[in-house]
Coordinates of C-alpha atoms and ligand atoms in Angstrom, one line a residue:
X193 CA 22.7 8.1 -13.1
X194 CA 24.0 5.1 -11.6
X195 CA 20.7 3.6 -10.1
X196 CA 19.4 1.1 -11.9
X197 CA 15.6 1.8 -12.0
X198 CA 12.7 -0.6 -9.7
X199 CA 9.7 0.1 -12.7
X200 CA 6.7 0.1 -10.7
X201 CA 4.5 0.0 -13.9
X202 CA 6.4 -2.7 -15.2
X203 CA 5.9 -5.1 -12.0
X204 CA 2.3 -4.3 -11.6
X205 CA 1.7 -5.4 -15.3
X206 CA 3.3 -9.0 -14.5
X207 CA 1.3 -9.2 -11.0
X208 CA -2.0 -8.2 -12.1
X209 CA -1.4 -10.2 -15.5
X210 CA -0.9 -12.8 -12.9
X211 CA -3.7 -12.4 -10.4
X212 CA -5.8 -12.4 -13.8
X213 CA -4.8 -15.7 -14.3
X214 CA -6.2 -16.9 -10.9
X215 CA -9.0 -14.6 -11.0
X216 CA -9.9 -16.6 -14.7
X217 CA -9.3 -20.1 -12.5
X218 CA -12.0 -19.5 -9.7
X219 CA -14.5 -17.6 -12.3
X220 CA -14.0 -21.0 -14.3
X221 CA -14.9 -22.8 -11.1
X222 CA -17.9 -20.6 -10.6
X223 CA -16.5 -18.0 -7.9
X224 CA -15.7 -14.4 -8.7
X225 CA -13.9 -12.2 -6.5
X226 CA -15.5 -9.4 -5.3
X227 CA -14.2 -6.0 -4.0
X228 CA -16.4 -3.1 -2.4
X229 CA -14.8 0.3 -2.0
X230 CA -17.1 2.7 -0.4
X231 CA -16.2 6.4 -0.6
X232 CA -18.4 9.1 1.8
X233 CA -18.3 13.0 0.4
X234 CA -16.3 14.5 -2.4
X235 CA -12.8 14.2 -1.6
X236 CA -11.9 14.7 -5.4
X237 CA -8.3 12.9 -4.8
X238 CA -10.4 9.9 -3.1
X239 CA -12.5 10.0 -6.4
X240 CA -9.9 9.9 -8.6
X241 CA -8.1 6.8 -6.0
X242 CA -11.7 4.7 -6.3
X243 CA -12.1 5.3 -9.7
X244 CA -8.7 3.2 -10.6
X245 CA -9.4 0.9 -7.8
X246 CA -12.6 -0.1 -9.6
X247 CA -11.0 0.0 -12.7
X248 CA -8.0 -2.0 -11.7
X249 CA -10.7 -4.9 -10.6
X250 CA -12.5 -4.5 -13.8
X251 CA -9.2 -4.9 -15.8
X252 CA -8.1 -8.2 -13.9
X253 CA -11.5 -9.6 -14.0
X254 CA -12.7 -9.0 -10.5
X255 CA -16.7 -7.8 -9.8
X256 CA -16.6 -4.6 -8.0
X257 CA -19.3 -2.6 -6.4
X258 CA -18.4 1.4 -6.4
X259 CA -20.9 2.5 -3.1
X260 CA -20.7 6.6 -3.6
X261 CA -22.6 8.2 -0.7
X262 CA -22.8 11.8 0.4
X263 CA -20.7 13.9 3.4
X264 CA -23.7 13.9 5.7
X265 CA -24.1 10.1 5.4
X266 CA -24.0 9.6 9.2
X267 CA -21.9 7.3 10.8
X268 CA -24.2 4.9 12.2
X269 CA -25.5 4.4 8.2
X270 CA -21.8 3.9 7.2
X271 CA -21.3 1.4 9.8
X272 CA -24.8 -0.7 8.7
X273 CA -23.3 -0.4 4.8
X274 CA -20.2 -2.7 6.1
X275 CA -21.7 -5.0 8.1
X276 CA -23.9 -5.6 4.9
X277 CA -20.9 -5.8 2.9
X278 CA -19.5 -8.1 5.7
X279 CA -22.2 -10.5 5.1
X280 CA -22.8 -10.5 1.3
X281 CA -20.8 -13.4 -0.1
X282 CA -20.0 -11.8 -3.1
X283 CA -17.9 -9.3 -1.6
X284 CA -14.4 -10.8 -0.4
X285 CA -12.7 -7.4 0.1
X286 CA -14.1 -4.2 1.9
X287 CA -12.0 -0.8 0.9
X288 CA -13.5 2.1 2.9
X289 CA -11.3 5.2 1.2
X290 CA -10.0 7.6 3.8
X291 CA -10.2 10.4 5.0
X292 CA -13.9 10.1 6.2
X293 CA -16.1 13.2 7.2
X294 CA -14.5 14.5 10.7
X295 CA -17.9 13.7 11.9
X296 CA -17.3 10.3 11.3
X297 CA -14.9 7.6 13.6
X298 CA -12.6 6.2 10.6
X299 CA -11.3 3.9 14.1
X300 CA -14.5 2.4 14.6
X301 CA -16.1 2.2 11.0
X302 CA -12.1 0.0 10.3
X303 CA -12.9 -1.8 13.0
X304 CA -16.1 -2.7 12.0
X305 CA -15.0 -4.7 8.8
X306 CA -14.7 -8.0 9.1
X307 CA -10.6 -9.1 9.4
X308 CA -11.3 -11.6 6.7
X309 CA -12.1 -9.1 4.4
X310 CA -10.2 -6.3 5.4
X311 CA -8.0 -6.1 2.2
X312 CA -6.5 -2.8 2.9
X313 CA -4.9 -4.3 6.0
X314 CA -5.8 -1.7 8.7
X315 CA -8.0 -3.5 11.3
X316 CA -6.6 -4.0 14.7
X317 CA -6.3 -7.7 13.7
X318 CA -4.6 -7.2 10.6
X319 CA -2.2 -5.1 12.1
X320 CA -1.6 -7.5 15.0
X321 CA -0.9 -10.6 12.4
X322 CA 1.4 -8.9 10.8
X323 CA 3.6 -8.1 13.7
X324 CA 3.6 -11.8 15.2
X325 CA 3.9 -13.3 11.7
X326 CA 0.2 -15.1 11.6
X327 CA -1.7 -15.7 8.2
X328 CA -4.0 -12.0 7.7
X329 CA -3.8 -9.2 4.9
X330 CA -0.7 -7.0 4.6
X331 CA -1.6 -2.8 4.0
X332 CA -1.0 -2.7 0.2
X333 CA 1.5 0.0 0.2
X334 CA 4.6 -1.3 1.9
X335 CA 3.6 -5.0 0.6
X336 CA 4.3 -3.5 -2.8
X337 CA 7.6 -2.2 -1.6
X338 CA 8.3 -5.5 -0.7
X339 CA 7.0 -7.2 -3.7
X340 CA 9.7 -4.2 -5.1
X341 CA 13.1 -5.6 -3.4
X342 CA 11.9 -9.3 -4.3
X343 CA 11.5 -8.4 -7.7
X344 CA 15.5 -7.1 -7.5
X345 CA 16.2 -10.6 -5.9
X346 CA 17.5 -8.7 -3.0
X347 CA 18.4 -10.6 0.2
X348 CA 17.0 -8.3 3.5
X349 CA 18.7 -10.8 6.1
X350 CA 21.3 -8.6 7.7
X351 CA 20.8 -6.1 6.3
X352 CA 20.2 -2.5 7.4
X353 CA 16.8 -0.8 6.8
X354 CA 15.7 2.7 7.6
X355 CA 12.1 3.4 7.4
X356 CA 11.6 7.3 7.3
X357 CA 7.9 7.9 8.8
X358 CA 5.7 5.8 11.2
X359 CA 2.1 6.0 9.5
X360 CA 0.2 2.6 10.7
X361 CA -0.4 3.0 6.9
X362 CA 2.9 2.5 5.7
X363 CA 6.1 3.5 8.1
X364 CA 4.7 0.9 11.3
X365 CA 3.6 -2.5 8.9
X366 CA 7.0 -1.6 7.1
X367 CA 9.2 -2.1 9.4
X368 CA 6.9 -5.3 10.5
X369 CA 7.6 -6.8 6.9
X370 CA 11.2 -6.3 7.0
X371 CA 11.9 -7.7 10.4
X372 CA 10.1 -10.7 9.3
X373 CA 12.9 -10.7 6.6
X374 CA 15.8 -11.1 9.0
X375 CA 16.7 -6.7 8.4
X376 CA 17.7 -4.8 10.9
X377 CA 15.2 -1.8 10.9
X378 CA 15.4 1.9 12.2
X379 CA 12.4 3.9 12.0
X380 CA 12.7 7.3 12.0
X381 CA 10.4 10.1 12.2
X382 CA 10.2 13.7 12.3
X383 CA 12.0 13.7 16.5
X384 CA 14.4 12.0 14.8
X385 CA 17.5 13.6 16.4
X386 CA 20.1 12.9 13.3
X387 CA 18.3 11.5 10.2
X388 CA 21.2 11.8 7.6
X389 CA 23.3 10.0 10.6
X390 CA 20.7 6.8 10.5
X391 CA 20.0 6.6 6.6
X392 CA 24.0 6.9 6.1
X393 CA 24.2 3.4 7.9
X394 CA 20.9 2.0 5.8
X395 CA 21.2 -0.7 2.8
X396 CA 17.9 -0.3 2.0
X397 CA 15.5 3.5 2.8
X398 CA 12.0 3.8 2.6
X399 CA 10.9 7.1 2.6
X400 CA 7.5 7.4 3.4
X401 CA 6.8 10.9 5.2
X402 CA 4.5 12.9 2.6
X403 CA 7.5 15.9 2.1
X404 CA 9.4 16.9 -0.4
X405 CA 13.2 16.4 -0.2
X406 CA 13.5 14.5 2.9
X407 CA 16.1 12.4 1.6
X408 CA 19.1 13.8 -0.7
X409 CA 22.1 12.7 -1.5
X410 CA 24.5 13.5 0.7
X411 CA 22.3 11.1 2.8
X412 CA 22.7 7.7 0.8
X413 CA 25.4 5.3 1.6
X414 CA 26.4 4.7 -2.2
X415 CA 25.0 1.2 -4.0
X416 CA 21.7 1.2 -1.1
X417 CA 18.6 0.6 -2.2
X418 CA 16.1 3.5 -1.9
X419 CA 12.2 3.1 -2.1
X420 CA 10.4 6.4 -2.3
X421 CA 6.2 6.2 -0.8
X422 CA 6.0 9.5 -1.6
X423 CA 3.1 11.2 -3.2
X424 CA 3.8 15.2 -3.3
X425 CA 3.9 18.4 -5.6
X426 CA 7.1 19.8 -6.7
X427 CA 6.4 24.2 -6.8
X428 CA 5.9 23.6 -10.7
X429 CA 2.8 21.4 -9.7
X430 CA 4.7 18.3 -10.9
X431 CA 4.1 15.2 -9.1
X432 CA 7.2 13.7 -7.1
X433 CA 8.3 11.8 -4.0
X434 CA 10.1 12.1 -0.7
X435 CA 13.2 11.9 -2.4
X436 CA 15.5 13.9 -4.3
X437 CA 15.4 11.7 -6.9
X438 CA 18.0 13.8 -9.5
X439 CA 20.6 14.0 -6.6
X440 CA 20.0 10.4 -5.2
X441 CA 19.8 8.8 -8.7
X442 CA 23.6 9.0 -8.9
X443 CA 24.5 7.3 -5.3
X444 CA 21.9 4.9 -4.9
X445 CA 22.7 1.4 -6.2
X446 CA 18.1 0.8 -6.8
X447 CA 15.7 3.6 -6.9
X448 CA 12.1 3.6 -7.5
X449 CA 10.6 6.6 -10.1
X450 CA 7.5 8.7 -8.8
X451 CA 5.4 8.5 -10.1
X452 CA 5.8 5.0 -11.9
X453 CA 7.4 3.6 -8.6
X454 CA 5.5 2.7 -5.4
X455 CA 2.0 4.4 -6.5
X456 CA 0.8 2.0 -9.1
X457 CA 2.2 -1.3 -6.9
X458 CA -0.4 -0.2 -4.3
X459 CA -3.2 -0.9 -5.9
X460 CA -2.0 -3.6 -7.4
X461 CA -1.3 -5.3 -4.5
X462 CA -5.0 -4.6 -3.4
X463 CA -6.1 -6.9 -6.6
X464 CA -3.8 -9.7 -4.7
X465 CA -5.1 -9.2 -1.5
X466 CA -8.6 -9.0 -2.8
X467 CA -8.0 -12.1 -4.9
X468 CA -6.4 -14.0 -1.7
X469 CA -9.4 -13.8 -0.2
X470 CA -11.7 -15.4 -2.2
X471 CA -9.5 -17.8 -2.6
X472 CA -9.4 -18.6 1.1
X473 CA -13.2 -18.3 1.5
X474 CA -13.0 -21.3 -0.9
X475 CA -10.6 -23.0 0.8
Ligands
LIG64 N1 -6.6 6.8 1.3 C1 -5.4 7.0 0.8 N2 -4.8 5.7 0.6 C2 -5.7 4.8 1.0 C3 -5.7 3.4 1.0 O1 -4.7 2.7 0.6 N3 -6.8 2.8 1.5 C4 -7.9 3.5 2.0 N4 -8.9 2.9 2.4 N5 -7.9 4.9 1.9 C5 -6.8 5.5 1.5

């Protein structure tokens, strides 16, 4: 092994021991963030996502509200749930967990939350800050890659980024947040004509497809940094990323673990963006 480990566990521990900091300044004043995350039907990998979202508020100090509701919840209901969310002043994020019911717009209900609380980053608005640079809420999943390389003290301007997948989730806001940091970004995506050609040219990778394997060695320009959004099974049931991370490990100059890498900065960055906005309704 020659990469030096980016400990995702590690970094969450120092950001959320520093959002509880905050979180212990505005309760002290009075205010306590709030974060709703509403989950429709039984999705038991949604479950087990809320259930640490909630937790993860509980842990930094945060009130949370946990609104469980059935698959036939229609989507007209849903849709009357956020605007009351949108207008209770103890809530200052709104977390709708996807997928919803196919019966049921996951567009529209998104769009329905208010942008100033829309801490998972995926309204229209959010999305459209983020690409001209204005104030809003980044999606927490590629903010925690970034929160990754600053914790490395690593310098994008110039450099060469390859984002592998273009998710408005992840690959799209991404390659938004490096740009802003002076990179040079490729995305690629499964048309990609040449992939190993593109990520052989890349100082920093981001895989973030949802397949196993889809970046080995042979495909790393030695010493780059490589940031794996992964979340898969391996045929032994084990969980692991988009990257091969045995073969990688020993070209790669960074590398991020899964799981211990990427997952566990996600929600942690939902406890800053949640946070950030009750700060902001204060200020
Ligand atoms: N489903 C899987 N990941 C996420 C996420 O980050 N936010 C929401 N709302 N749903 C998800």
């Amino acid at each position: 092994m020659t990469a030096q480990l980016i400990d995702g566990n590690a970094l969450s521990r120092q950001l959320r021991t520093e959002v509880s900091e905050r979180v212990a300044t505005l309760r002290a004043q009075g205010h306590t963030p709030g974060l709703a995350v509403v989950l429709v039907g039984d999705n038991p990998a949604s479950q087990v996502y809320v259930r640490n979202k909630v937790k993860a508020c509980h842990d930094t100090g945060m009130h949370s509200v946990l609104e469980q509701y059935p698959a036939s919840m229609t989507e007209a209901e849903l849709l009357a749930r956020v605007d009351a969310l949108n207008n209770d002043p103890t809530i200052h994020g709104i977390l709708v967990q996807l997928p919803l019911p196919a019966h049921i717009d996951a567009h529209k209900v998104i769009e329905a939350i208010s942008p100033a609380k829309d801490v998972d980053g995926f309204h229209v608005a959010s999305a459209g800050a983020l690409m001209v640079g204005q104030p809003g809420f980044w999606p927490c999943t590629p903010y925690g890659c970034m929160k990754m390389l600053e914790s490395i003290g690593y310098d994008l301007r110039g450099k060469h980024a390859v984002v592998i997948g273009r998710s408005n989730i992840v690959g799209k806001p991404m390659a938004m947040m490096l740009l802003q940091q002076d990179a040079t970004v490729t995305v690629c995506h499964s048309r990609t004509a040449d992939l190993k050609a593109q990520t052989l040219q890349a100082d920093v990778i981001v895989a973030a497809v949802g397949k196993r394997n889809v970046l080995t060695a042979d495909m790393v320009k030695p010493g780059a940094v490589v940031l794996d959004v992964g979340m898969n099974r391996n045929d032994a049931g084990k969980l692991c990323g988009d990257v091969d991370f045995d073969g990688v490990k020993d070209v790669a100059g960074y590398i991020t673990p899964v799981p211990g890498g990427v997952g566990p900065m996600t929600i942690t960055m939902l406890m800053v963006n949640t946070l950030e906005s009750a700060e902001r309704a204060l200020a």
